[in-house]
Structures are given as structure tokens and as C-alpha cells.
Amino acid sequence: MSESLKLATKVLIVDDHPVVVSGCRSLFASDSTVEIEGAGDAKAGYQAFVQNKPDITVIDIKLPDVSGFELMRQVRKEDPDAKIIMFSMNDDPAFVVRAIEMGAQGYLSKSDDPRLFIQAVHKVAAGENYISPHLAEAVTFSSAAVRANPTTKMTTRELEILTLLRRGDKIAEIADALGISYKTVANTTSLLKQKLNAKNHSDLIRIAVEMNLG
């Protein structure tokens, strides 16, 4: 094996849009120090992480099965030292704060200049943290808004269940997707109604849709 391959930084991108993975791969086409792999959902992403042990895992928050936050929780449970960059269309500072609190080393918006993706990969590979400049500024100047955002009052599990409710999943389907009991989901849903002042289950789903999670 050549020295360049030995030293290559393995990057796993978990995103359900092949064009995103292809675009990221093209950014490093002339850089032999970075190898890009892709997975289309959280289940495939977790399997690829366990099997291939990437140096960096880039996770889209909005995945077709469970959210990127849940995948990050699973990855960090498997490897507490895993380097993770969250990648999303959502520029809400509350989501940036949530990702960093959960242990992500970076956060990028899909609307960012592609060159920032290259910077993020190299900085995180070197052991540094990276948030795209406009998001870092937004977090700095919106601390009050972040504190007021209802997502900051939720546990990771509550946020995950709310995301799946937004998608239209039933309680039994959520329990199956997350590997937890029906009772746990039902109890958490009741707590979410209280936290978000939802009148009933339908109102809770409406609130989840309006929050545009992920």
C-alpha cells in the first residue's frame, strides 16, 4: 500500500441525496489525502461507520429513516472519540448549539461555499472544531433567541421522537425505529405536549411541522 493511501483521511458522508455525496467527492478529486465514502440513510451510515471506521463522519440532520441527531448518538455510543460534522439545510442557531452539545466537531450549512467543506474536513481531521463563519456569527449574536427556542428545552430523545412525529410516523413505528418500547414513546409524547403546550396529538404534530426540524 502506498504511503498516500496509508495516510488518507477516510470521510463517510451520510446523506440521502447521491448528488451531495458526488459533489463532495468531486471537491477532493485532486486530493489523494482524502477518501470519500457515502451512505444514503442512518441505518446504512451506522453500518458503514462500524465496518469502515472512518476518520470523519459527515451527517445530514434530515435523513429518511431517523434523524442525523439519532445517528450521531449511535455513532458516539459506538465510538465516543468519533469526529463528526453535521451538515444541514437548517441554519437555525439552536440546531448548531444542539449539535455541538452532543459532541459534533463541526457544523456546515448546505448553502455554504463548497470550499468551506474542504476547510472543515481538514480542520476536523487535524483535531480542531469548525463552524462555518456565518453560522458561528449567528450563534454568537442570537444567544437569547437560542435560549428561547423550544428545542433547547428538549432531550435528544425528545427531539428525535418529535422529528419522527413530524414525518408522520405512528407511535409503534417510532418505537421500532428507535429500538425502544411503545410505552417510552407514548410517555415522551405526553411530556412533549406539556413542554410545547400542545392541545392534543394532532396539535403536537402541527407544532413539529412548523418547527421544521432538521
Short mmCIF file of C-alpha atoms in Angstrom, two decimals:
data_model
loop_
_atom_site.label_atom_id
_atom_site.label_comp_id
_atom_site.label_asym_id
_atom_site.label_seq_id
_atom_site.Cartn_x
_atom_site.Cartn_y
_atom_site.Cartn_z
CA MET A 1 0.00 0.00 0.00
CA SER A 2 1.33 3.44 -0.90
CA GLU A 3 2.16 6.00 1.75
CA SER A 4 -0.59 8.33 0.47
CA LEU A 5 -3.22 5.64 0.94
CA LYS A 6 -1.94 4.84 4.41
CA LEU A 7 -2.29 8.46 5.44
CA ALA A 8 -5.56 9.17 3.64
CA THR A 9 -8.32 10.64 5.76
CA LYS A 10 -11.43 8.48 5.37
CA VAL A 11 -14.60 10.54 5.26
CA LEU A 12 -18.06 8.96 5.44
CA ILE A 13 -20.91 11.17 4.20
CA VAL A 14 -24.40 10.11 5.29
CA ASP A 15 -26.91 11.88 3.04
CA ASP A 16 -29.90 10.59 1.09
CA HIS A 17 -29.10 12.71 -1.97
CA PRO A 18 -26.49 10.99 -4.18
CA VAL A 19 -25.68 14.31 -5.85
CA VAL A 20 -24.48 15.65 -2.49
CA VAL A 21 -22.10 12.74 -1.97
CA SER A 22 -20.95 13.00 -5.58
CA GLY A 23 -20.37 16.74 -5.21
CA CYS A 24 -18.36 16.29 -2.04
CA ARG A 25 -16.31 13.57 -3.67
CA SER A 26 -15.54 15.84 -6.63
CA LEU A 27 -14.24 18.52 -4.25
CA PHE A 28 -11.44 16.16 -3.25
CA ALA A 29 -10.88 14.63 -6.69
CA SER A 30 -7.34 16.02 -6.86
CA ASP A 31 -6.56 15.46 -3.18
CA SER A 32 -5.15 12.00 -2.55
CA THR A 33 -5.10 12.60 1.21
CA VAL A 34 -8.91 12.33 1.47
CA GLU A 35 -11.13 9.37 0.56
CA ILE A 36 -14.91 9.87 0.38
CA GLU A 37 -17.49 7.14 1.03
CA GLY A 38 -21.26 7.55 1.07
CA ALA A 39 -24.38 6.11 2.73
CA GLY A 40 -27.99 7.00 1.99
CA ASP A 41 -29.66 6.68 5.39
CA ALA A 42 -28.92 6.33 9.09
CA LYS A 43 -29.01 2.52 9.10
CA ALA A 44 -26.55 2.24 6.21
CA GLY A 45 -24.49 5.05 7.69
CA TYR A 46 -24.14 3.31 11.04
CA GLN A 47 -23.19 0.03 9.36
CA ALA A 48 -20.59 1.82 7.23
CA PHE A 49 -19.20 3.53 10.32
CA VAL A 50 -18.83 0.26 12.23
CA GLN A 51 -17.33 -1.60 9.28
CA ASN A 52 -15.04 1.06 7.84
CA LYS A 53 -14.08 3.16 10.88
CA PRO A 54 -13.92 6.49 9.04
CA ASP A 55 -11.79 9.29 10.44
CA ILE A 56 -14.63 11.77 9.97
CA THR A 57 -18.37 11.18 9.62
CA VAL A 58 -20.42 13.89 7.93
CA ILE A 59 -24.11 13.55 8.81
CA ASP A 60 -27.12 15.26 7.27
CA ILE A 61 -29.62 16.10 10.02
CA LYS A 62 -32.62 15.24 7.86
CA LEU A 63 -32.37 11.56 6.90
CA PRO A 64 -35.16 9.32 5.55
CA ASP A 65 -35.25 6.85 8.44
CA VAL A 66 -34.19 8.55 11.68
CA SER A 67 -32.63 11.98 12.11
CA GLY A 68 -28.95 12.77 11.97
CA PHE A 69 -29.02 13.57 15.68
CA GLU A 70 -30.06 9.99 16.43
CA LEU A 71 -27.34 8.65 14.13
CA MET A 72 -24.78 10.85 15.87
CA ARG A 73 -25.92 9.45 19.23
CA GLN A 74 -25.47 5.90 17.91
CA VAL A 75 -22.06 6.66 16.42
CA ARG A 76 -20.79 8.30 19.59
CA LYS A 77 -22.07 5.37 21.64
CA GLU A 78 -20.03 3.06 19.40
CA ASP A 79 -17.00 5.35 19.50
CA PRO A 80 -17.00 8.30 21.96
CA ASP A 81 -13.99 9.77 20.13
CA ALA A 82 -15.65 9.77 16.69
CA LYS A 83 -15.15 13.01 14.75
CA ILE A 84 -18.48 14.24 13.40
CA ILE A 85 -19.53 17.14 11.19
CA MET A 86 -23.24 17.90 10.97
CA PHE A 87 -24.44 19.02 7.53
CA SER A 88 -27.87 20.56 7.01
CA MET A 89 -30.12 22.98 5.19
CA ASN A 90 -31.23 24.20 8.62
CA ASP A 91 -29.34 27.35 9.65
CA ASP A 92 -31.17 27.72 12.97
CA PRO A 93 -28.54 28.57 15.62
CA ALA A 94 -30.38 26.30 18.08
CA PHE A 95 -29.53 23.31 15.91
CA VAL A 96 -25.88 24.33 15.76
CA VAL A 97 -25.79 24.57 19.55
CA ARG A 98 -27.57 21.23 19.89
CA ALA A 99 -25.06 19.53 17.58
CA ILE A 100 -22.05 20.91 19.46
CA GLU A 101 -23.58 19.98 22.83
CA MET A 102 -23.99 16.42 21.55
CA GLY A 103 -20.31 16.27 20.65
CA ALA A 104 -20.08 17.27 17.00
CA GLN A 105 -16.75 18.81 15.98
CA GLY A 106 -18.28 20.78 13.13
CA TYR A 107 -21.45 22.17 11.59
CA LEU A 108 -21.93 23.24 7.98
CA SER A 109 -24.87 24.60 6.04
CA LYS A 110 -25.59 23.14 2.61
CA SER A 111 -25.86 26.72 1.37
CA ASP A 112 -22.23 27.41 2.33
CA ASP A 113 -19.44 27.92 -0.19
CA PRO A 114 -18.20 24.38 -1.08
CA ARG A 115 -14.66 25.48 -0.22
CA LEU A 116 -15.76 25.66 3.42
CA PHE A 117 -16.49 21.94 3.30
CA ILE A 118 -12.86 21.33 2.36
CA GLN A 119 -11.70 23.57 5.21
CA ALA A 120 -13.96 21.80 7.68
CA VAL A 121 -12.73 18.33 6.75
CA HIS A 122 -9.07 19.30 7.06
CA LYS A 123 -9.54 21.18 10.33
CA VAL A 124 -11.58 18.44 12.00
CA ALA A 125 -9.09 15.83 10.75
CA ALA A 126 -6.39 17.86 12.48
CA GLY A 127 -8.30 17.75 15.75
CA GLU A 128 -9.85 21.22 15.54
CA ASN A 129 -13.50 22.30 15.57
CA TYR A 130 -15.18 24.07 12.66
CA ILE A 131 -18.42 26.01 12.25
CA SER A 132 -18.99 27.92 9.03
CA PRO A 133 -18.42 31.66 9.64
CA HIS A 134 -21.98 32.90 9.13
CA LEU A 135 -23.36 30.21 11.47
CA ALA A 136 -20.74 30.98 14.12
CA GLU A 137 -21.74 34.64 13.93
CA ALA A 138 -25.42 33.76 14.13
CA VAL A 139 -24.84 31.67 17.25
CA THR A 140 -22.79 34.45 18.85
CA PHE A 141 -25.40 37.14 18.29
CA SER A 142 -28.53 35.12 18.96
CA SER A 143 -27.95 33.64 22.41
CA ALA A 144 -31.29 34.94 23.68
CA ALA A 145 -33.13 33.52 20.67
CA VAL A 146 -31.35 30.21 21.11
CA ARG A 147 -32.38 30.03 24.75
CA ALA A 148 -35.97 30.85 23.75
CA ASN A 149 -36.06 28.13 21.10
CA PRO A 150 -38.14 25.20 22.41
CA THR A 151 -35.65 22.66 21.05
CA THR A 152 -33.14 23.75 23.70
CA LYS A 153 -35.54 22.53 26.38
CA MET A 154 -35.72 19.03 24.91
CA THR A 155 -33.61 15.98 25.48
CA THR A 156 -32.03 14.31 22.47
CA ARG A 157 -34.62 11.54 22.68
CA GLU A 158 -37.50 14.03 22.77
CA LEU A 159 -36.11 15.83 19.74
CA GLU A 160 -35.76 12.56 17.87
CA ILE A 161 -39.33 11.48 18.63
CA LEU A 162 -40.65 14.89 17.63
CA THR A 163 -38.77 14.64 14.34
CA LEU A 164 -40.36 11.27 13.58
CA LEU A 165 -43.81 12.53 14.55
CA ARG A 166 -43.28 15.37 12.08
CA ARG A 167 -42.52 12.78 9.41
CA GLY A 168 -45.89 11.15 10.10
CA ASP A 169 -44.74 8.04 11.97
CA LYS A 170 -47.11 6.35 14.40
CA ILE A 171 -46.03 5.67 17.99
CA ALA A 172 -45.43 1.98 17.24
CA GLU A 173 -43.33 2.88 14.19
CA ILE A 174 -41.24 5.31 16.22
CA ALA A 175 -40.65 2.69 18.91
CA ASP A 176 -39.49 0.23 16.26
CA ALA A 177 -37.24 2.78 14.51
CA LEU A 178 -35.52 3.81 17.75
CA GLY A 179 -35.43 0.38 19.35
CA ILE A 180 -37.38 1.49 22.43
CA SER A 181 -40.71 0.48 23.93
CA TYR A 182 -44.12 1.74 22.87
CA LYS A 183 -44.67 2.95 26.44
CA THR A 184 -41.47 5.03 26.36
CA VAL A 185 -42.57 6.76 23.16
CA ALA A 186 -46.09 7.33 24.48
CA ASN A 187 -44.80 8.79 27.76
CA THR A 188 -42.31 11.02 25.96
CA THR A 189 -45.05 12.22 23.62
CA SER A 190 -47.14 13.22 26.64
CA LEU A 191 -44.21 15.19 28.07
CA LEU A 192 -43.70 16.91 24.72
CA LYS A 193 -47.33 18.02 24.71
CA GLN A 194 -46.74 19.68 28.07
CA LYS A 195 -43.47 21.33 27.05
CA LEU A 196 -44.89 22.67 23.78
CA ASN A 197 -48.39 23.45 25.10
CA ALA A 198 -49.96 21.14 22.53
CA LYS A 199 -53.69 20.57 22.98
CA ASN A 200 -53.63 17.02 21.62
CA HIS A 201 -51.61 14.64 19.46
CA SER A 202 -52.62 16.34 16.21
CA ASP A 203 -51.61 19.71 17.62
CA LEU A 204 -48.24 18.28 18.62
CA ILE A 205 -47.66 17.10 15.05
CA ARG A 206 -48.65 20.55 13.75
CA ILE A 207 -46.12 22.17 16.06
CA ALA A 208 -43.44 19.72 14.94
CA VAL A 209 -44.12 20.55 11.28
CA GLU A 210 -43.94 24.29 11.99
CA MET A 211 -40.62 23.84 13.80
CA ASN A 212 -39.12 22.37 10.60
CA LEU A 213 -36.83 20.02 12.50
CA GLY A 214 -33.72 19.06 10.56
#
